[in-house]
Each structure stands twice: as C-alpha cells, then as structure tokens.
PDB file of C-alpha atoms and ligand atoms in Angstrom:
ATOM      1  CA  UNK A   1     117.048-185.750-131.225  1.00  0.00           C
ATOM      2  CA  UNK A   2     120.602-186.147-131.663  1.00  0.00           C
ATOM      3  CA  UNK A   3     121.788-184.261-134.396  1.00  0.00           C
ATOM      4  CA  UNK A   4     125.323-185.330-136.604  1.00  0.00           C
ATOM      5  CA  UNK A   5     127.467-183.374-138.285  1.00  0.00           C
ATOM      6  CA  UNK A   6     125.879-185.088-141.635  1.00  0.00           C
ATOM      7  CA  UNK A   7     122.443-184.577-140.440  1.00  0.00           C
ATOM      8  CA  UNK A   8     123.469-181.111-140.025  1.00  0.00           C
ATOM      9  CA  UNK A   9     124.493-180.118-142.800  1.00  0.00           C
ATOM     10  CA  UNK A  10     121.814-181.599-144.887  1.00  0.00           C
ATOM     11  CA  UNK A  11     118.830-179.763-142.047  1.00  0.00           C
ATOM     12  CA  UNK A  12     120.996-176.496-143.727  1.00  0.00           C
ATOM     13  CA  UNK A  13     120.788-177.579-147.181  1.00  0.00           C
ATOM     14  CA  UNK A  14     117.019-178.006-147.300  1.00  0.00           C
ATOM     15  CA  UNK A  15     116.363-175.063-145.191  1.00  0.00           C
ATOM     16  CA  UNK A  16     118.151-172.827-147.547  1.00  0.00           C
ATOM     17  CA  UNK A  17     116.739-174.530-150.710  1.00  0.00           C
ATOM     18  CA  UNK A  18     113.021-173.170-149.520  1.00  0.00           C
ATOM     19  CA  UNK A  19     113.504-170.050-148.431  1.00  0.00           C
ATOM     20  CA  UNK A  20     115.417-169.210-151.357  1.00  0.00           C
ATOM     21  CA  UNK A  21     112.322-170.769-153.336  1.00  0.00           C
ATOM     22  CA  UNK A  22     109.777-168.957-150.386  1.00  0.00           C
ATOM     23  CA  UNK A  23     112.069-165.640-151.162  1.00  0.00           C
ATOM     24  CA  UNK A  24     111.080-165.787-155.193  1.00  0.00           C
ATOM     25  CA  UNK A  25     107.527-165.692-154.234  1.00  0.00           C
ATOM     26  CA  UNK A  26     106.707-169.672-154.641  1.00  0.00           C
ATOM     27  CA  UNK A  27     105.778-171.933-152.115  1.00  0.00           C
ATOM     28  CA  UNK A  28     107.908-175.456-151.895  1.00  0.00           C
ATOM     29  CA  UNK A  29     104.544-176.879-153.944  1.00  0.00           C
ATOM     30  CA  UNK A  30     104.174-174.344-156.514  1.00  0.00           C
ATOM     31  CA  UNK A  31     107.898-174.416-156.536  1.00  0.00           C
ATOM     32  CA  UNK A  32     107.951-178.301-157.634  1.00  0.00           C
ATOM     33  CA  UNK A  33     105.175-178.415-159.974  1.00  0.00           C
ATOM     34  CA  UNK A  34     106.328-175.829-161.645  1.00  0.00           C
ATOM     35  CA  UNK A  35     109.882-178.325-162.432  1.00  0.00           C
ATOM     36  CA  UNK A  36     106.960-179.845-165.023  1.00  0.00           C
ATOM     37  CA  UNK A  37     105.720-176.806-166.487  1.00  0.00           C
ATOM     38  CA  UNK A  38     109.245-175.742-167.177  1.00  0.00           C
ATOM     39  CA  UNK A  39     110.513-178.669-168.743  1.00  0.00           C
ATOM     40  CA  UNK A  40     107.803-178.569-171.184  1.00  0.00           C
ATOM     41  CA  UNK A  41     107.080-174.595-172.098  1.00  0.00           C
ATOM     42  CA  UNK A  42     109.613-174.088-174.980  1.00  0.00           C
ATOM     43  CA  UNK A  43     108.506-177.548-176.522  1.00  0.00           C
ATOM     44  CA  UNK A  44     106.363-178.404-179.814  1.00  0.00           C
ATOM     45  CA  UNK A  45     103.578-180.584-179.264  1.00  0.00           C
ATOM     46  CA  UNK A  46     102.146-183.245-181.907  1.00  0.00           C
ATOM     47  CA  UNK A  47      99.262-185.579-181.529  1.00  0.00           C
ATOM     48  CA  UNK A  48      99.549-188.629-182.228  1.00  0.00           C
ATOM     49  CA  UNK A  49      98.070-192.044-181.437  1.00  0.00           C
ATOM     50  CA  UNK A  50      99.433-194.970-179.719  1.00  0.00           C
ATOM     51  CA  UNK A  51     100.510-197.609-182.215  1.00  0.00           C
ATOM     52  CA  UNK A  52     100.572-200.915-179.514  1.00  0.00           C
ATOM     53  CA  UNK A  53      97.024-202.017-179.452  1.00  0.00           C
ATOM     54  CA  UNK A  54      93.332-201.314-180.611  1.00  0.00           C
ATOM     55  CA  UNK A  55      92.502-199.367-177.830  1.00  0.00           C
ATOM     56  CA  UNK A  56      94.431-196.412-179.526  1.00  0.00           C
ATOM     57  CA  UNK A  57      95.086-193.912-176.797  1.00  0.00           C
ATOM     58  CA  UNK A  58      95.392-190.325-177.844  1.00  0.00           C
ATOM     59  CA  UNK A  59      98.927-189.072-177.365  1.00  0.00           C
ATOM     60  CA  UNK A  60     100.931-185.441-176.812  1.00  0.00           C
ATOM     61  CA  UNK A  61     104.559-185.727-178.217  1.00  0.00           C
ATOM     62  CA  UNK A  62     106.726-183.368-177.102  1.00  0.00           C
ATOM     63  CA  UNK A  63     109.968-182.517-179.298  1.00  0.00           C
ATOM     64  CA  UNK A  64     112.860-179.415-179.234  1.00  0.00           C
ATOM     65  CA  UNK A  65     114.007-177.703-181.445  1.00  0.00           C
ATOM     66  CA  UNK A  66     111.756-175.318-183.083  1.00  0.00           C
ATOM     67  CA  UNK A  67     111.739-176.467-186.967  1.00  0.00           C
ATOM     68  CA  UNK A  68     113.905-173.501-187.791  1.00  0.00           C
ATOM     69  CA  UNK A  69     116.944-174.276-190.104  1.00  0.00           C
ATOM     70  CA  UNK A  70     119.563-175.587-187.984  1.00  0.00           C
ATOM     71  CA  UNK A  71     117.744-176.854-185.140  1.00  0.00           C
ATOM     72  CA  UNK A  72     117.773-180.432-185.054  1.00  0.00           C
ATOM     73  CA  UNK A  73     114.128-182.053-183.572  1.00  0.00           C
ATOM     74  CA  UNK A  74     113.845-184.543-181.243  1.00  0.00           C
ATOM     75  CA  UNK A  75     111.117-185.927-179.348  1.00  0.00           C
ATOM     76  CA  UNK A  76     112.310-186.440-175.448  1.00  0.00           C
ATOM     77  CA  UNK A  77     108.844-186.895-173.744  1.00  0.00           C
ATOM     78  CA  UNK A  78     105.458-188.150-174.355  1.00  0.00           C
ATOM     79  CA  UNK A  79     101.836-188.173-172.571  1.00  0.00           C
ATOM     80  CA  UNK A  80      98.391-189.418-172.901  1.00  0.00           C
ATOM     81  CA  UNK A  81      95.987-186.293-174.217  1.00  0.00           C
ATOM     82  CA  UNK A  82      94.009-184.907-171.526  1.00  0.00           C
ATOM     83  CA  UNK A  83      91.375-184.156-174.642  1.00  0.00           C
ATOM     84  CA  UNK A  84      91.224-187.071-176.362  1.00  0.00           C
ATOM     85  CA  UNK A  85      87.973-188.935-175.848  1.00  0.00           C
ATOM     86  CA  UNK A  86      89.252-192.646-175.366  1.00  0.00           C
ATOM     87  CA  UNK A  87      91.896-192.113-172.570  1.00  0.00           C
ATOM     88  CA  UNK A  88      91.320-188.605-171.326  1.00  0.00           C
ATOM     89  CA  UNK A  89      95.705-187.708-170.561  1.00  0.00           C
ATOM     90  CA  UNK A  90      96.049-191.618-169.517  1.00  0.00           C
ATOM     91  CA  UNK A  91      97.833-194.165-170.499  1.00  0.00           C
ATOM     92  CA  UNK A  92      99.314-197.924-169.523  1.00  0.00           C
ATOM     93  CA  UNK A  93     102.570-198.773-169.042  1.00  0.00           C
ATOM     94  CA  UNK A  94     103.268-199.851-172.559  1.00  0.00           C
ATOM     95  CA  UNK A  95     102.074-195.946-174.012  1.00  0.00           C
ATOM     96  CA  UNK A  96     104.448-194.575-171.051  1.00  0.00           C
ATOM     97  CA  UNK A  97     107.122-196.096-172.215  1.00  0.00           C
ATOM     98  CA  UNK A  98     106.564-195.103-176.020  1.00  0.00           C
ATOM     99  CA  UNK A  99     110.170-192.530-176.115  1.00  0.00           C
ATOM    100  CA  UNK A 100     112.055-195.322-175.371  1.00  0.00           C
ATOM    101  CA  UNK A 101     110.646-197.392-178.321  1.00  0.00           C
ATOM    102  CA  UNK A 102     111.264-193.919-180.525  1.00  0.00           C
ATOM    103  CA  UNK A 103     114.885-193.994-179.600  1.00  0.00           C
ATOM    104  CA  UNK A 104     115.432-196.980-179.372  1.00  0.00           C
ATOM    105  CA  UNK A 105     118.069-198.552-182.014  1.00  0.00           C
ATOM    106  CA  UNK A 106     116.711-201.742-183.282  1.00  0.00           C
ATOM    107  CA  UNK A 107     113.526-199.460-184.525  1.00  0.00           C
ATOM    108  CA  UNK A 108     112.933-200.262-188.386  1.00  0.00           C
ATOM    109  CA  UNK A 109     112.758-196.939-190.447  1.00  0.00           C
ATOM    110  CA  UNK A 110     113.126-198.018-193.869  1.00  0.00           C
ATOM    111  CA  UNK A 111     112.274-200.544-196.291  1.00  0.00           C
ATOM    112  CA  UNK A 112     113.876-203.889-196.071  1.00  0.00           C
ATOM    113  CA  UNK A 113     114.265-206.135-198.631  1.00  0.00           C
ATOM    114  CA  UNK A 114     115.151-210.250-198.043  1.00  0.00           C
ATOM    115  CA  UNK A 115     116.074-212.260-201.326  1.00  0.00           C
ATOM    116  CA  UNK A 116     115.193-215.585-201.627  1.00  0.00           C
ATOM    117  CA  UNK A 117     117.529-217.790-199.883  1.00  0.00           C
ATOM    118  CA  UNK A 118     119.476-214.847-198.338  1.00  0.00           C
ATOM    119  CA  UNK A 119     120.351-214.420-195.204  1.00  0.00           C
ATOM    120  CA  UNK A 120     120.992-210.397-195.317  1.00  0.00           C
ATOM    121  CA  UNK A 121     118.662-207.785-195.278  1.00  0.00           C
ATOM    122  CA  UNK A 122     119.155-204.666-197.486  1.00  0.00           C
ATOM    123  CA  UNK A 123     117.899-201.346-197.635  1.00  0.00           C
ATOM    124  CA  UNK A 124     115.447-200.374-200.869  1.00  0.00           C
ATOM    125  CA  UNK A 125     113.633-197.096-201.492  1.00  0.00           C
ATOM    126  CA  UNK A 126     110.010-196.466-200.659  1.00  0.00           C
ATOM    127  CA  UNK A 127     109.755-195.993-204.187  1.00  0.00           C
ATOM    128  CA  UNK A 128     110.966-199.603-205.093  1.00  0.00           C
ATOM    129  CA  UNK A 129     109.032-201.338-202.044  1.00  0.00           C
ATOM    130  CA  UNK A 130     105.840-200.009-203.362  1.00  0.00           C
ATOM    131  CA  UNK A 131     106.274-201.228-206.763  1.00  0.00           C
ATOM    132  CA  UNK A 132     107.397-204.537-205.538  1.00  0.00           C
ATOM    133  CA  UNK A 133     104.438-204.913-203.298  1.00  0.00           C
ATOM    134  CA  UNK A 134     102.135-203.665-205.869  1.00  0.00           C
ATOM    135  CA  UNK A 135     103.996-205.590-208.410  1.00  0.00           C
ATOM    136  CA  UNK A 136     103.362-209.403-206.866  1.00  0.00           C
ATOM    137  CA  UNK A 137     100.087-208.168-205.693  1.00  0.00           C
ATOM    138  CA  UNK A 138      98.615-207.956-208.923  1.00  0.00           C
ATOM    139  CA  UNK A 139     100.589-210.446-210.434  1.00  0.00           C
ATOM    140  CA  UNK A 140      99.144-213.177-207.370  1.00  0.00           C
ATOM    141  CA  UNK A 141      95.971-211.426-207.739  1.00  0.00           C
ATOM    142  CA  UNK A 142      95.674-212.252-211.668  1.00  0.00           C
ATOM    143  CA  UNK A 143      96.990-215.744-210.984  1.00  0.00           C
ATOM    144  CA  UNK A 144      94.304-216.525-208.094  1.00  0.00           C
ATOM    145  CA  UNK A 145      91.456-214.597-207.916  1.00  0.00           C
ATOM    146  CA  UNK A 146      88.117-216.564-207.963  1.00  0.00           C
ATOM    147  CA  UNK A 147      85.286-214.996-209.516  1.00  0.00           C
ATOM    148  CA  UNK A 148      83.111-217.799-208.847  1.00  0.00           C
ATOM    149  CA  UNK A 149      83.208-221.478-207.122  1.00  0.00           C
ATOM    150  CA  UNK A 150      82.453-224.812-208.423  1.00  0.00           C
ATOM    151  CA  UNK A 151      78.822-224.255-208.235  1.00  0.00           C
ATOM    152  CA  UNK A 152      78.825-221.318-210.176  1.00  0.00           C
ATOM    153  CA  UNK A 153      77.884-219.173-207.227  1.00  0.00           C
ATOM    154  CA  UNK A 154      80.093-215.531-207.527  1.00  0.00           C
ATOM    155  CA  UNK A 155      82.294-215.519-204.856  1.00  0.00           C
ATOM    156  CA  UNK A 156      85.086-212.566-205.525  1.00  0.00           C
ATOM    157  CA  UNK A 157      87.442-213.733-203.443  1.00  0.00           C
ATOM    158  CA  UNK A 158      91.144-213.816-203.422  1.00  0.00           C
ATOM    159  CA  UNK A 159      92.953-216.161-201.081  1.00  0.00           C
ATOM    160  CA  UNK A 160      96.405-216.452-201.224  1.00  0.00           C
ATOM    161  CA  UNK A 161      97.113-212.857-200.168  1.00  0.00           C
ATOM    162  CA  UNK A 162      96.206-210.793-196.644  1.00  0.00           C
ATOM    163  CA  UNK A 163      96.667-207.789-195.063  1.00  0.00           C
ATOM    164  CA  UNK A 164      97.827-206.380-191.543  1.00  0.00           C
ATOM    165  CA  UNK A 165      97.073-202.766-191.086  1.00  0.00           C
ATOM    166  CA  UNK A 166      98.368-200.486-188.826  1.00  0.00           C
ATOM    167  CA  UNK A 167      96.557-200.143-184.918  1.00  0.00           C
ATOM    168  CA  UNK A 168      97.890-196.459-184.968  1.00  0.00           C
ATOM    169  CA  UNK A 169      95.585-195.211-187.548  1.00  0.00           C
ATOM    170  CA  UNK A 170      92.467-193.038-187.510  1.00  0.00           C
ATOM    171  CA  UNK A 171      88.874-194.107-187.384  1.00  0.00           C
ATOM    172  CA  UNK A 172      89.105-192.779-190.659  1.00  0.00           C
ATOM    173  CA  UNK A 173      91.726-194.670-192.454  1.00  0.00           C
ATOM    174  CA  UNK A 174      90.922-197.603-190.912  1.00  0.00           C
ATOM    175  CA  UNK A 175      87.484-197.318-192.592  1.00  0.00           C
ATOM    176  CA  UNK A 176      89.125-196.499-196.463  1.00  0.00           C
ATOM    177  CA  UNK A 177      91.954-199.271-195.476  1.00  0.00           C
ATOM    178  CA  UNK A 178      89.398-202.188-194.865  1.00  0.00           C
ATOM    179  CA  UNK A 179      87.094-200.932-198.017  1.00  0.00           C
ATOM    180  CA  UNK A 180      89.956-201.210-200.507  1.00  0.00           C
ATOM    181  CA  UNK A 181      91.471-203.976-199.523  1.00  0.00           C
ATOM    182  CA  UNK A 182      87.982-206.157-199.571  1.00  0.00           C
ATOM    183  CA  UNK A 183      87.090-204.646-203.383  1.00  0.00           C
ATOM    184  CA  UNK A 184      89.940-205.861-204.155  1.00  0.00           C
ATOM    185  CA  UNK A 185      88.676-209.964-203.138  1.00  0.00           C
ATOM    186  CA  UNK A 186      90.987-210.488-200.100  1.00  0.00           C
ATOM    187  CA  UNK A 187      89.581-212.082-197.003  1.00  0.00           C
ATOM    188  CA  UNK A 188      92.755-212.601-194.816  1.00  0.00           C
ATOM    189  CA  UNK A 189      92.554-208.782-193.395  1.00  0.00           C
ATOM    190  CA  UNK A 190      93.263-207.991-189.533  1.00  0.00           C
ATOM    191  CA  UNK A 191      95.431-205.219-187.617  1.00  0.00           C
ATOM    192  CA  UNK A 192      98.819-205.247-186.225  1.00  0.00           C
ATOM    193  CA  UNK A 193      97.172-204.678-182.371  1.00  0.00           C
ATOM    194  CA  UNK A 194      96.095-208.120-182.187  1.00  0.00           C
ATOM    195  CA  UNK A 195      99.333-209.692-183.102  1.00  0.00           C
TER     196      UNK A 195
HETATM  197  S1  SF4 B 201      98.602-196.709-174.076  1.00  0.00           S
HETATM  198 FE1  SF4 B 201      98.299-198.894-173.636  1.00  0.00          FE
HETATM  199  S2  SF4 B 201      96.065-199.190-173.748  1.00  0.00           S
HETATM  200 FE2  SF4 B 201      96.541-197.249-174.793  1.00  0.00          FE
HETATM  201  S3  SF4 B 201      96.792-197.825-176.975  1.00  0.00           S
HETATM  202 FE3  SF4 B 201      98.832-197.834-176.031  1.00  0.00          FE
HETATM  203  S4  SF4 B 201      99.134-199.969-175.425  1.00  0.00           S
HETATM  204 FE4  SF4 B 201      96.948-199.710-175.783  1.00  0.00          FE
END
C-alpha cells in the first residue's frame, strides 16, 4: 500500500483517538454510544404526543435548562417513547423532524385575530379569543339551531357551525371533546390529522 504524507497523518490521528479512548477504559463502541448517552444525561424529559396525524405516536422531549430561575428552557431533541404502546421509541419521518417544526419561525403561538375585509392579522389575548369564539357561538347557535324538522320529528341539530379538534390529544380528551361538542347539536365535527 502506498502510503502519503496525508494518508499518514490521518492513520496517526485515528490511531491516537482509540487508544486514548482504549486508555480510559472504553472500547471504540462503548466509546461512541456513549456520544448519545452524554448528550442526553443532564436533560429534562416530557411526554408528549405527536400532533401530525391520528396515529398519535408517543413522544420523549428533551429540553435544558433545569427550570431553576435563570435558566432559560429549550427543547433541542426529540424521540419516539420506547414505552408507549402505539409506536414502541419509533417514529416516521414527519415525528423525526418535530424540533424543527418547534423552532421553527412561522410557528403560530398566539391568538390571531382577522377583521372583516382586512388584510392584517393582529395579536388578541387568550382571554378575548375565547369570548369571541364563545361569543358568535352562541349567538349562531341561538340563531340556527333546529329542534325539530318539517315533519315534526326532533332533530337537535345545529348546522352552520363545526369543529376541528386537535390529533395531539389524549384518548381521553378526545372522548369529553366529541361529547360536548355533539350536546351541543353540531354535526360538522372531525380532527386536524385528517386535514
Ligand atoms: S410520528 Fe408519524 S405516524 Fe406517528 S403520529 Fe407523528 S406523523 Fe403520525
């Protein structure tokens, strides 16, 4: 084999990577999956589920800082949840690439509010969103609800409103979700992961 100065000196380089690794008591394997381990150990974990589709993986988000007063947190790596019972730690390449949809800037965060006819978009409070939405629910509500149809037969229904909930919730909330918005009459009802 002919050997060149470049060649060389990189031979060198790798030789004295392991046994420096060998001399701390690793071998090169144990060395490199520890790099994982590492990266992880001083992290806090929160589970969480993934919010693109109905299949709802189980997720592991990992964040620094830890919550004390002036450390800021921020998540910088995420993982399907070796326990959870729908994807056992996997996940496709949508959930893999869920930190980049965290970070990323065009993510909404807050209320927006439209006004007829406008073409800007401004910032309200949860506080006023909820009263808006509740306020031209009930008022569209009051103003369309059928109790019964034009044979008489009781109906309930309310038709001119509907409902998208969120794929990222709970078996759970789905369940209370779906039950109050069909006492209230409306049909139109799906979830965000079929969008
Ligand atoms: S990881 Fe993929 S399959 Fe699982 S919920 Fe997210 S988008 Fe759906």
């Amino acid at each position: 084999m002919q050997v060149t100065r470049r060649t060389f000196f990189k031979v060198c380089a790798s030789g004295l990577g392991s046994s420096s690794i060998a001399m701390l008591g690793f071998s090169s394997n144990e060395a490199l999956a520890e790099v994982r381990e590492f990266k992880l150990a001083r992290s806090s974990e929160t589970r969480n589920t993934c919010p693109y589709c109905s299949v709802s993986c189980g997720l592991i988000m990992h964040s620094l800082g830890d919550k004390s007063k002036n450390a800021q947190s921020a998540i910088f790596h995420i993982e399907g949840d070796p326990d959870h019972p729908v994807n056992r730690g996997t996940l496709c390449p949508k959930g893999a690439g869920l930190v980049d949809f965290i970070h990323s800037p065009n993510r909404l965060k807050y209320p927006e509010y439209r006004a007829p006819g406008s073409t800007q978009w401004q910032r309200i409070s949860w506080d006023d969103a909820f009263t808006r939405v509740a306020r031209l629910m009930k008022d569209d509500r009051d103003k369309n609800f059928t109790a019964q149809n034009a044979t008489g037969t009781t109906v309930n229904r309310w038709l001119t409103t509907g409902f998208l909930a969120a794929s990222a919730s709970s078996n759970e909330s789905g369940y209370i979700t779906h039950k109050a918005f069909r006492s209230t009459g409306v049909l139109a009802f799906d979830n965000q992961a079929r969008v």
